Coordinates of C-alpha atoms in Angstrom, one line a residue:
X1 CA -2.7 -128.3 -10.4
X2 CA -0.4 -129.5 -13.0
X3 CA 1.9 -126.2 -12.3
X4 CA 1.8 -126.3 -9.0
X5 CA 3.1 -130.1 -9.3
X6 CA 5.6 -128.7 -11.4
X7 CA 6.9 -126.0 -9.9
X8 CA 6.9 -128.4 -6.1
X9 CA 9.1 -131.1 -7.6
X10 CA 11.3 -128.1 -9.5
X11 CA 11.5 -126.8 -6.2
X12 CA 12.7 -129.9 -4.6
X13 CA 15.0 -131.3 -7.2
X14 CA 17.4 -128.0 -7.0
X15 CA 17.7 -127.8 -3.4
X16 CA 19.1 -131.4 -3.4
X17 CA 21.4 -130.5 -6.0
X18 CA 22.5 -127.2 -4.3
X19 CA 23.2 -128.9 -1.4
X20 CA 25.5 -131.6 -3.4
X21 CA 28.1 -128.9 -3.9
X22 CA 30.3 -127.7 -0.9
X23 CA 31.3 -124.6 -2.3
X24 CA 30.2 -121.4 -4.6
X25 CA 32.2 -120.0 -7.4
X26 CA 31.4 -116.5 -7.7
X27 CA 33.1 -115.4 -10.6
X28 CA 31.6 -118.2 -12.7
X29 CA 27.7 -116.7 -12.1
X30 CA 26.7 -114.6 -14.7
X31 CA 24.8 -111.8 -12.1
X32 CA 24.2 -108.3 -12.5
X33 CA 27.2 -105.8 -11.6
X34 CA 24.6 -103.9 -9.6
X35 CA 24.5 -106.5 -7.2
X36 CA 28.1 -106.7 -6.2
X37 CA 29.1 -103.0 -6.3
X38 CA 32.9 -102.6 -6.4
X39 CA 33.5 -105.8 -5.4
X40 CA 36.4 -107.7 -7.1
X41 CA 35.2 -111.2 -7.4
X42 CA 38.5 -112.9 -8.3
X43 CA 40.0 -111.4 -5.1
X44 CA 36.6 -112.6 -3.0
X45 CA 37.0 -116.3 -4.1
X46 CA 41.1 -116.1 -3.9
X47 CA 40.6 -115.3 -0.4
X48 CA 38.0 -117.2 0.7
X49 CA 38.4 -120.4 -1.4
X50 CA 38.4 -122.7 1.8
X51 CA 35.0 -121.5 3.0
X52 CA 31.7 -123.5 2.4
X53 CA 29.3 -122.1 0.6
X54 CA 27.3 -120.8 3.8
X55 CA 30.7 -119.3 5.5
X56 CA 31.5 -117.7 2.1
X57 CA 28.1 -115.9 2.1
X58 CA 27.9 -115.0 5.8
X59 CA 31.0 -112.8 4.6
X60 CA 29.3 -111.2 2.0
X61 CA 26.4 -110.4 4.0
X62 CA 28.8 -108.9 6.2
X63 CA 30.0 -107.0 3.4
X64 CA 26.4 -105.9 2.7
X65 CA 25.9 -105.1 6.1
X66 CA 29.0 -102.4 6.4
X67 CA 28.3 -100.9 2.6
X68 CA 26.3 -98.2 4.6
X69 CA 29.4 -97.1 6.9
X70 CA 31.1 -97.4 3.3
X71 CA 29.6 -95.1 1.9
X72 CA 29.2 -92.8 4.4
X73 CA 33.2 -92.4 4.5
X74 CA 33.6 -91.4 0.9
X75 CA 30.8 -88.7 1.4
X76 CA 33.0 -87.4 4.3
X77 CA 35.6 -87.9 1.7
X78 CA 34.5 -85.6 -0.8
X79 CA 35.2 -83.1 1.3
X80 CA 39.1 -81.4 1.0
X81 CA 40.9 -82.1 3.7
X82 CA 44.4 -79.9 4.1
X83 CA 45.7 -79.6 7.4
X84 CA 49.5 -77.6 7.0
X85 CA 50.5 -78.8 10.7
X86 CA 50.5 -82.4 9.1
X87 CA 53.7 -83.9 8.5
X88 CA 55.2 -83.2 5.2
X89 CA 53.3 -85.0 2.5
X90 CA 50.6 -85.9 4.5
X91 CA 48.6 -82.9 4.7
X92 CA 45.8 -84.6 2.8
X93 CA 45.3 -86.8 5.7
X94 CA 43.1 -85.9 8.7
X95 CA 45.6 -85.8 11.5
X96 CA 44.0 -88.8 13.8
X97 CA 44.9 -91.3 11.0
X98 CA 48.5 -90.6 11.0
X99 CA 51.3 -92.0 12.4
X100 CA 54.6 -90.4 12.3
X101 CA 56.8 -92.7 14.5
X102 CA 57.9 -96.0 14.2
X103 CA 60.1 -98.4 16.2
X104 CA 61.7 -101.6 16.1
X105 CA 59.5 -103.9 17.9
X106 CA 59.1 -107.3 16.6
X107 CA 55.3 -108.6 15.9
X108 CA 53.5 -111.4 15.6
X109 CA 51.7 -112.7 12.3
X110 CA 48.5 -113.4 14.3
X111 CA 46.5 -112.4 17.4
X112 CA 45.5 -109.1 18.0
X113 CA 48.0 -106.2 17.4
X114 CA 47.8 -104.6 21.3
X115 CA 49.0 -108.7 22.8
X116 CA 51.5 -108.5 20.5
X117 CA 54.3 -107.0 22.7
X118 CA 54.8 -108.7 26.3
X119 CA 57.8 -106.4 27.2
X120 CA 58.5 -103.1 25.4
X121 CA 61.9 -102.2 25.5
X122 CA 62.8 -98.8 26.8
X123 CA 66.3 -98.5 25.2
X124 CA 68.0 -99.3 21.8
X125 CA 71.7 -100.4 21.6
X126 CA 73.5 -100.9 18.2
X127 CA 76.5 -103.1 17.4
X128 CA 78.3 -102.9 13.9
X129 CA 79.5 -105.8 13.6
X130 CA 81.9 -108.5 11.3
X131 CA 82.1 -112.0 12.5
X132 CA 85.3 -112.2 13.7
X133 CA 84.0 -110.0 16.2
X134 CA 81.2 -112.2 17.3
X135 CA 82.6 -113.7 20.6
X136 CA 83.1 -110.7 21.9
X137 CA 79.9 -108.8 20.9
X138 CA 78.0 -112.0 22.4
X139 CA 79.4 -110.7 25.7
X140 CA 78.8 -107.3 25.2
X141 CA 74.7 -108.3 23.9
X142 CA 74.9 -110.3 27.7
X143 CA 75.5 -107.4 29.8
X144 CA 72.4 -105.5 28.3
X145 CA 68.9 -106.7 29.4
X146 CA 65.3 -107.4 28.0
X147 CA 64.9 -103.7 28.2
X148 CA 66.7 -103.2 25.3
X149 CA 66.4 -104.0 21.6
X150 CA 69.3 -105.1 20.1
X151 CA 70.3 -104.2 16.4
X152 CA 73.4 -105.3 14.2
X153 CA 74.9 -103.8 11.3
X154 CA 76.7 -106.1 9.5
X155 CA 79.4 -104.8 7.4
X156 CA 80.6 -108.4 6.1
X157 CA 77.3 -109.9 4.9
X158 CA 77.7 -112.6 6.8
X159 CA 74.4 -112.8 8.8
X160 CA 73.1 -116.0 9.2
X161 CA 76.2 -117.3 11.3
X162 CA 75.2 -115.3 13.9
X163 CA 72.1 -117.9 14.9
X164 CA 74.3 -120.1 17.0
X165 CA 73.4 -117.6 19.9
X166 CA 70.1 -117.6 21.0
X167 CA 69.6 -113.7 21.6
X168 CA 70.5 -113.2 17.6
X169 CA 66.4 -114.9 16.9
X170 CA 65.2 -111.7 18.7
X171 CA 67.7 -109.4 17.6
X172 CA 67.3 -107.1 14.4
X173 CA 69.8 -107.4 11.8
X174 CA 70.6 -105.0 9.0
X175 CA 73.4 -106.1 6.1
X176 CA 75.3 -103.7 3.8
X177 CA 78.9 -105.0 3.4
X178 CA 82.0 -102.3 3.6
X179 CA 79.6 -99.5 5.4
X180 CA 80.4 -97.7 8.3
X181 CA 78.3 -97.2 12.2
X182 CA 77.8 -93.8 10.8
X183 CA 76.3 -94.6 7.2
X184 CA 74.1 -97.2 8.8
X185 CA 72.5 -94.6 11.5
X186 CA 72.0 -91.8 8.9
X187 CA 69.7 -94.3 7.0
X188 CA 68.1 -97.1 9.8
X189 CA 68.1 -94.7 13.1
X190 CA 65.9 -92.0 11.6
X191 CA 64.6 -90.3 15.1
X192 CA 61.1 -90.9 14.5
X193 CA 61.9 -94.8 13.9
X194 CA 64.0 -94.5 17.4
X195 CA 61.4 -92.5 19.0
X196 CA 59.9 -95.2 22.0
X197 CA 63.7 -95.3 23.5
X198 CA 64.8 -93.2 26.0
X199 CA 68.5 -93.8 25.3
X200 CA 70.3 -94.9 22.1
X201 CA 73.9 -96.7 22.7
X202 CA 75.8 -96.7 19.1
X203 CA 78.8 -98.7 20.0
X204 CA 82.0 -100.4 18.4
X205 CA 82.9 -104.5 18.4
X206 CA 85.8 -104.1 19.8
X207 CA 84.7 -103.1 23.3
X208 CA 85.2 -105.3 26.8
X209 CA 82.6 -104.8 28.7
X210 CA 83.5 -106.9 32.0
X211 CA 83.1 -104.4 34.3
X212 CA 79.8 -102.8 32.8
X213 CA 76.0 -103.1 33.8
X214 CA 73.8 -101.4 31.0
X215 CA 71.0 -101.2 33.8
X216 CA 73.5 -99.5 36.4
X217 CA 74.6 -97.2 33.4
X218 CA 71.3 -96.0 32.4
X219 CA 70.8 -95.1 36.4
X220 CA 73.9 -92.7 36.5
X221 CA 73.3 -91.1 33.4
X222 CA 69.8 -90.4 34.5
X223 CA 71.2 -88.9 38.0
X224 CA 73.4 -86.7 36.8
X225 CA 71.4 -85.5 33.4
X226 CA 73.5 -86.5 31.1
X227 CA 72.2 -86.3 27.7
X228 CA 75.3 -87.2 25.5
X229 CA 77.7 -90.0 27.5
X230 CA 80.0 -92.8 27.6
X231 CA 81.4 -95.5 29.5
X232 CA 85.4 -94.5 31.4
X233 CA 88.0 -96.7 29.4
X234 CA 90.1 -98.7 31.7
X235 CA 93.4 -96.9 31.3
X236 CA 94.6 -100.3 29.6
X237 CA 92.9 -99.6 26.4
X238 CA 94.8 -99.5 23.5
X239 CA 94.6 -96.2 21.5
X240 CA 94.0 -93.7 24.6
X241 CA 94.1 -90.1 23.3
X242 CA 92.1 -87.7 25.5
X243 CA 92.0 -87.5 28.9
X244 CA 88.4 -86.5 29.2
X245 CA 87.2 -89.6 28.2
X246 CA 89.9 -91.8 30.0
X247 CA 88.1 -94.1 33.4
X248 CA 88.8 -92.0 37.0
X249 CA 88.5 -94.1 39.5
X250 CA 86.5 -93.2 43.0
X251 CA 84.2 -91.4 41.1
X252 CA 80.9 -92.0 39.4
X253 CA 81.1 -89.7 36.4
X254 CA 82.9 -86.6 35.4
X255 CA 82.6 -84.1 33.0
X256 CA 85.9 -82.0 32.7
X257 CA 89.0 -82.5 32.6
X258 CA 92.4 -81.4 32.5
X259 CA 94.4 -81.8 28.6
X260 CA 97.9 -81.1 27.3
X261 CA 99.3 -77.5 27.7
X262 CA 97.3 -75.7 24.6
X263 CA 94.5 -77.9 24.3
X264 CA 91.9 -76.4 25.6
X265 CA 91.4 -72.7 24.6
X266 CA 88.2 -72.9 27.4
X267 CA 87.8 -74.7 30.1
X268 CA 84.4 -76.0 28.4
X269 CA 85.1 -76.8 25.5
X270 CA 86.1 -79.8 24.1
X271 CA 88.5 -81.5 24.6
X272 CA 88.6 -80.5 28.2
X273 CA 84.8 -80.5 28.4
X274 CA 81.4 -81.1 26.4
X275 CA 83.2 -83.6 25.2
X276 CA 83.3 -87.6 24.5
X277 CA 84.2 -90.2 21.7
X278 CA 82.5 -91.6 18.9
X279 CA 83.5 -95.3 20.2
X280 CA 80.5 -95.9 22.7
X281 CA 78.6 -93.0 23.0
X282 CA 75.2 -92.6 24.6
X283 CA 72.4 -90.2 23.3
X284 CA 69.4 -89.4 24.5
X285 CA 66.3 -89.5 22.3
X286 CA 66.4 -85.5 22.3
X287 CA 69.8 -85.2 21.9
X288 CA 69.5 -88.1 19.1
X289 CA 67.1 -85.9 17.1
X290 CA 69.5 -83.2 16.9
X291 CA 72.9 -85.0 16.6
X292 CA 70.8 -87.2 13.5
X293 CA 70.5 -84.0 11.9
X294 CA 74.1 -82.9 11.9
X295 CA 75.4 -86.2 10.5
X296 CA 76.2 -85.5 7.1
X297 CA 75.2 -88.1 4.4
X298 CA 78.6 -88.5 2.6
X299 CA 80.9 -88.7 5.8
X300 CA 80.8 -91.9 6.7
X301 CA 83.8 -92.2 9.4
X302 CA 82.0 -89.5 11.5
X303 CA 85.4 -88.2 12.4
X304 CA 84.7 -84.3 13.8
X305 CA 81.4 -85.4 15.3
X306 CA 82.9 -85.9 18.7
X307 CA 84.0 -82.1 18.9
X308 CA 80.5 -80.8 18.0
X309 CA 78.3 -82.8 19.5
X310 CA 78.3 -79.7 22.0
X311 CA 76.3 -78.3 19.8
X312 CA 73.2 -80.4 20.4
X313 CA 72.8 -80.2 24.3
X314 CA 73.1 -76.6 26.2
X315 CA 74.4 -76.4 28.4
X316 CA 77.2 -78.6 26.9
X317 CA 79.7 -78.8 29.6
X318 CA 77.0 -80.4 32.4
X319 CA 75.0 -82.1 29.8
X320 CA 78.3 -84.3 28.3
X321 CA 80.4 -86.4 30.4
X322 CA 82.3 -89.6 31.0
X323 CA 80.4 -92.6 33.5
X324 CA 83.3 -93.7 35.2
X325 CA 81.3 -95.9 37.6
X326 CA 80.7 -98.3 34.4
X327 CA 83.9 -98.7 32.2
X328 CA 84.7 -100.5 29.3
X329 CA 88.2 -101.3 27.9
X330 CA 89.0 -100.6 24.1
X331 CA 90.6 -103.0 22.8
X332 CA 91.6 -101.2 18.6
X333 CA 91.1 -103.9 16.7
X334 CA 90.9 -102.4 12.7
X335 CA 88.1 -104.9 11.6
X336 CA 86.1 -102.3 9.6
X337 CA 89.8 -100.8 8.2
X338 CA 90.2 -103.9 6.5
X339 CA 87.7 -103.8 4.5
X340 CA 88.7 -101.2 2.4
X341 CA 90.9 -102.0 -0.8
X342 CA 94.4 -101.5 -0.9
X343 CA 95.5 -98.8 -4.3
X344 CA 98.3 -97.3 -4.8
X345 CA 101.1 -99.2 -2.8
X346 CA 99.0 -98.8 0.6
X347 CA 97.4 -101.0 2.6
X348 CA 93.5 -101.2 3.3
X349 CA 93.7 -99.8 6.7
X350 CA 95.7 -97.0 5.3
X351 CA 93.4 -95.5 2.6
X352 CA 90.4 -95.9 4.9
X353 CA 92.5 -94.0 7.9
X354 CA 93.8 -90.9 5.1
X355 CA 89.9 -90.9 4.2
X356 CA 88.8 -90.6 8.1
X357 CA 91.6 -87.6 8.2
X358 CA 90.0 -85.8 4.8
X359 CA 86.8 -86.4 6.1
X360 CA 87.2 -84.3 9.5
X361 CA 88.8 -81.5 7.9
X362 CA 85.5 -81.8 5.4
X363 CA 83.3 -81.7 8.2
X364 CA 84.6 -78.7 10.6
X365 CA 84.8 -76.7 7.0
X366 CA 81.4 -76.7 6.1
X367 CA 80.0 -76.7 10.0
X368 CA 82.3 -73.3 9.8
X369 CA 80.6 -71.8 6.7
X370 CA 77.0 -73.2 7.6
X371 CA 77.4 -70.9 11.1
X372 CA 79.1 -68.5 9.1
X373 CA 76.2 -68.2 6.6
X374 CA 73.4 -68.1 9.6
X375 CA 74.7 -65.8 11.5
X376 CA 75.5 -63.1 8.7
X377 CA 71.1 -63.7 7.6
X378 CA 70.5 -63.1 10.9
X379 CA 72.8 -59.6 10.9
X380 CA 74.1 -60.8 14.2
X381 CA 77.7 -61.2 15.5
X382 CA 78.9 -64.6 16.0
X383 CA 79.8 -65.8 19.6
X384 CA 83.4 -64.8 20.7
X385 CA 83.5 -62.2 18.2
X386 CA 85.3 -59.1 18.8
X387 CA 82.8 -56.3 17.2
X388 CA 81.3 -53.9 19.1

């Protein structure tokens, strides 16, 4: 009877007292390392160190509860898994976990990951921008709707300045100071990070865009199956070279042209066709992919792109052209040229124009030998050669 006493008031004594403490500290209970298999304890109470002492162990029986689905995983996982259609580097993945694309959707810290997005935009249009320029890109950001996500490069590092407009909180912004539009979409505009958008504008800062709709754009391009475009430029724009890419007016887009005596050795080829300028241009997400590809890593200016971006649609001459329906006027103002350093008696703008000259020759030389070296593995003649 005596132990029975004993053992009731035992009993008693340490439930009141277990009930006096509001919380559990599991790393401070000496227990058997059987019992909490591959469990890190300090992580458990880290996390959880808010939770009473009844919360905190409804989690670990729910922890207890899924150590069966656990283990049934790494059984499965024993198992090689090599699948050579994988993406590269992922071949030891089974091919529903992976995911190859990406985008540049903004989320949410909390919720549930499918209410994140209200609106996904269909489109991606980038600005590379310094601030001097920022009263005119905040006109250019207004003619573009909530169907596209906006992205700045900042060459200038000077971000934060940016916040006075209210589009800028939901815009994404990417600072390197002294690079180029071209070094920034070699490494940011990857085309499995642009994937979701059906059109990618890469434009300049120094464009007016009062008499463009990005909406009414996107609907011409689509009619007329353009792949690779741009907006006319109002004849007033500063800089005009080429007539290709020069606004026509009655007209909603055009894709030849008529150039200077000698130009144009065919009718379509650029700069009489297939043709349009590195200023504003318009890809679409196929034509992206390929264009992404032919961007070299150490040309930076992108001069010589204009003339082969040809080489990414086919045909080229009805897959290239000039929206004149939706025109913009250039307005040349050498922002990014002054940010290079002046040497050797010349001026900024001057060393950054003689290295936009050197690049171009750089580029059309080794898109030369690469076509030259393909062609002569494949023992075939190159197009317009004269062999019989």
């Amino acid at each position: 009877m005596r132990l029975i006493v004993t053992a009731f008031i035992g009993v008693v004594v340490g439930f009141f007292l277990g009930v006096s403490f509001p919380t559990l500290s599991l790393t401070k209970m000496s227990l058997p390392s059987s019992l909490f298999p591959s469990i890190d304890l300090n992580y458990l109470e880290d996390k959880y160190s808010g939770l009473s002492t009844q919360a905190l162990l409804n989690v670990w029986s729910s922890l207890k509860r899924n150590r069966g689905t656990a283990s049934h995983f790494y059984k499965f996982n024993e198992t090689k898994i090599w699948v050579p259609t994988n993406p590269r580097g992922a071949e030891r993945l089974p091919p529903g976990i992976i995911v190859s694309e990406s985008d540049f959707y903004l989320r949410r810290l909390w919720g549930l990951p499918s209410e994140d997005l209200t609106i996904k935009p269909r489109y991606l249009v980038t600005f590379t921008v310094g601030i001097a320029q920022k009263n005119n890109i905040d006109a250019a950001v207004k003619k573009f709707s909530e169907s596209f996500t906006i992205l700045l490069f900042h060459y200038d590092g000077r971000v934060s300045e940016w916040d006075e407009f209210e589009w800028s909180k939901r815009a994404i912004h990417v600072s390197v100071q002294k690079q180029t539009k071209w070094w920034y979409a070699k490494r940011f505009l990857h085309p499995d990070i642009v994937a979701p958008y059906d059109y990618i504008f890469m434009w300049d800062e120094d464009l007016g865009v009062e008499h463009f709709d990005a909406e009414e754009y996107i609907k011409l391009v689509r009619k007329h199956g353009l792949e690779i475009s741009q907006p006319g430029l109002d004849p007033q724009s500063k800089g005009l070279t080429w007539q290709m890419t020069k606004k026509r007016d009655n007209s909603e887009v055009h894709k030849e042209t008529q150039e200077r005596p000698g130009w144009c050795t065919d009718p379509h080829l650029p700069p009489c066709a297939a043709f349009v300028e590195i200023m504003a241009t318009v890809f679409s997400r196929n034509a992206w992919r390929c264009v992404w590809h032919m961007i070299q890593n150490d040309l930076i200016h992108g001069w010589g792109l204009d003339f082969a971006l040809r080489k990414c649609v086919e045909p080229a001459h009805e897959k290239i052209g000039v929206v004149d329906a939706q025109w913009i006027l250039h307005q040349s103002v050498p922002s990014l040229g002054n940010q290079g350093k002046a040497e050797g008696g010349k001026a900024p703008w001057e060393g950054v124009r003689e290295r936009c000259r050197k690049e171009w020759t750089m580029f059309q030389d080794r898109m030369a030998v690469a076509e030259k070296a393909y062609f002569e593995a494949m023992k075939i003649d190159p197009p317009n050669s004269t062999a019989t």
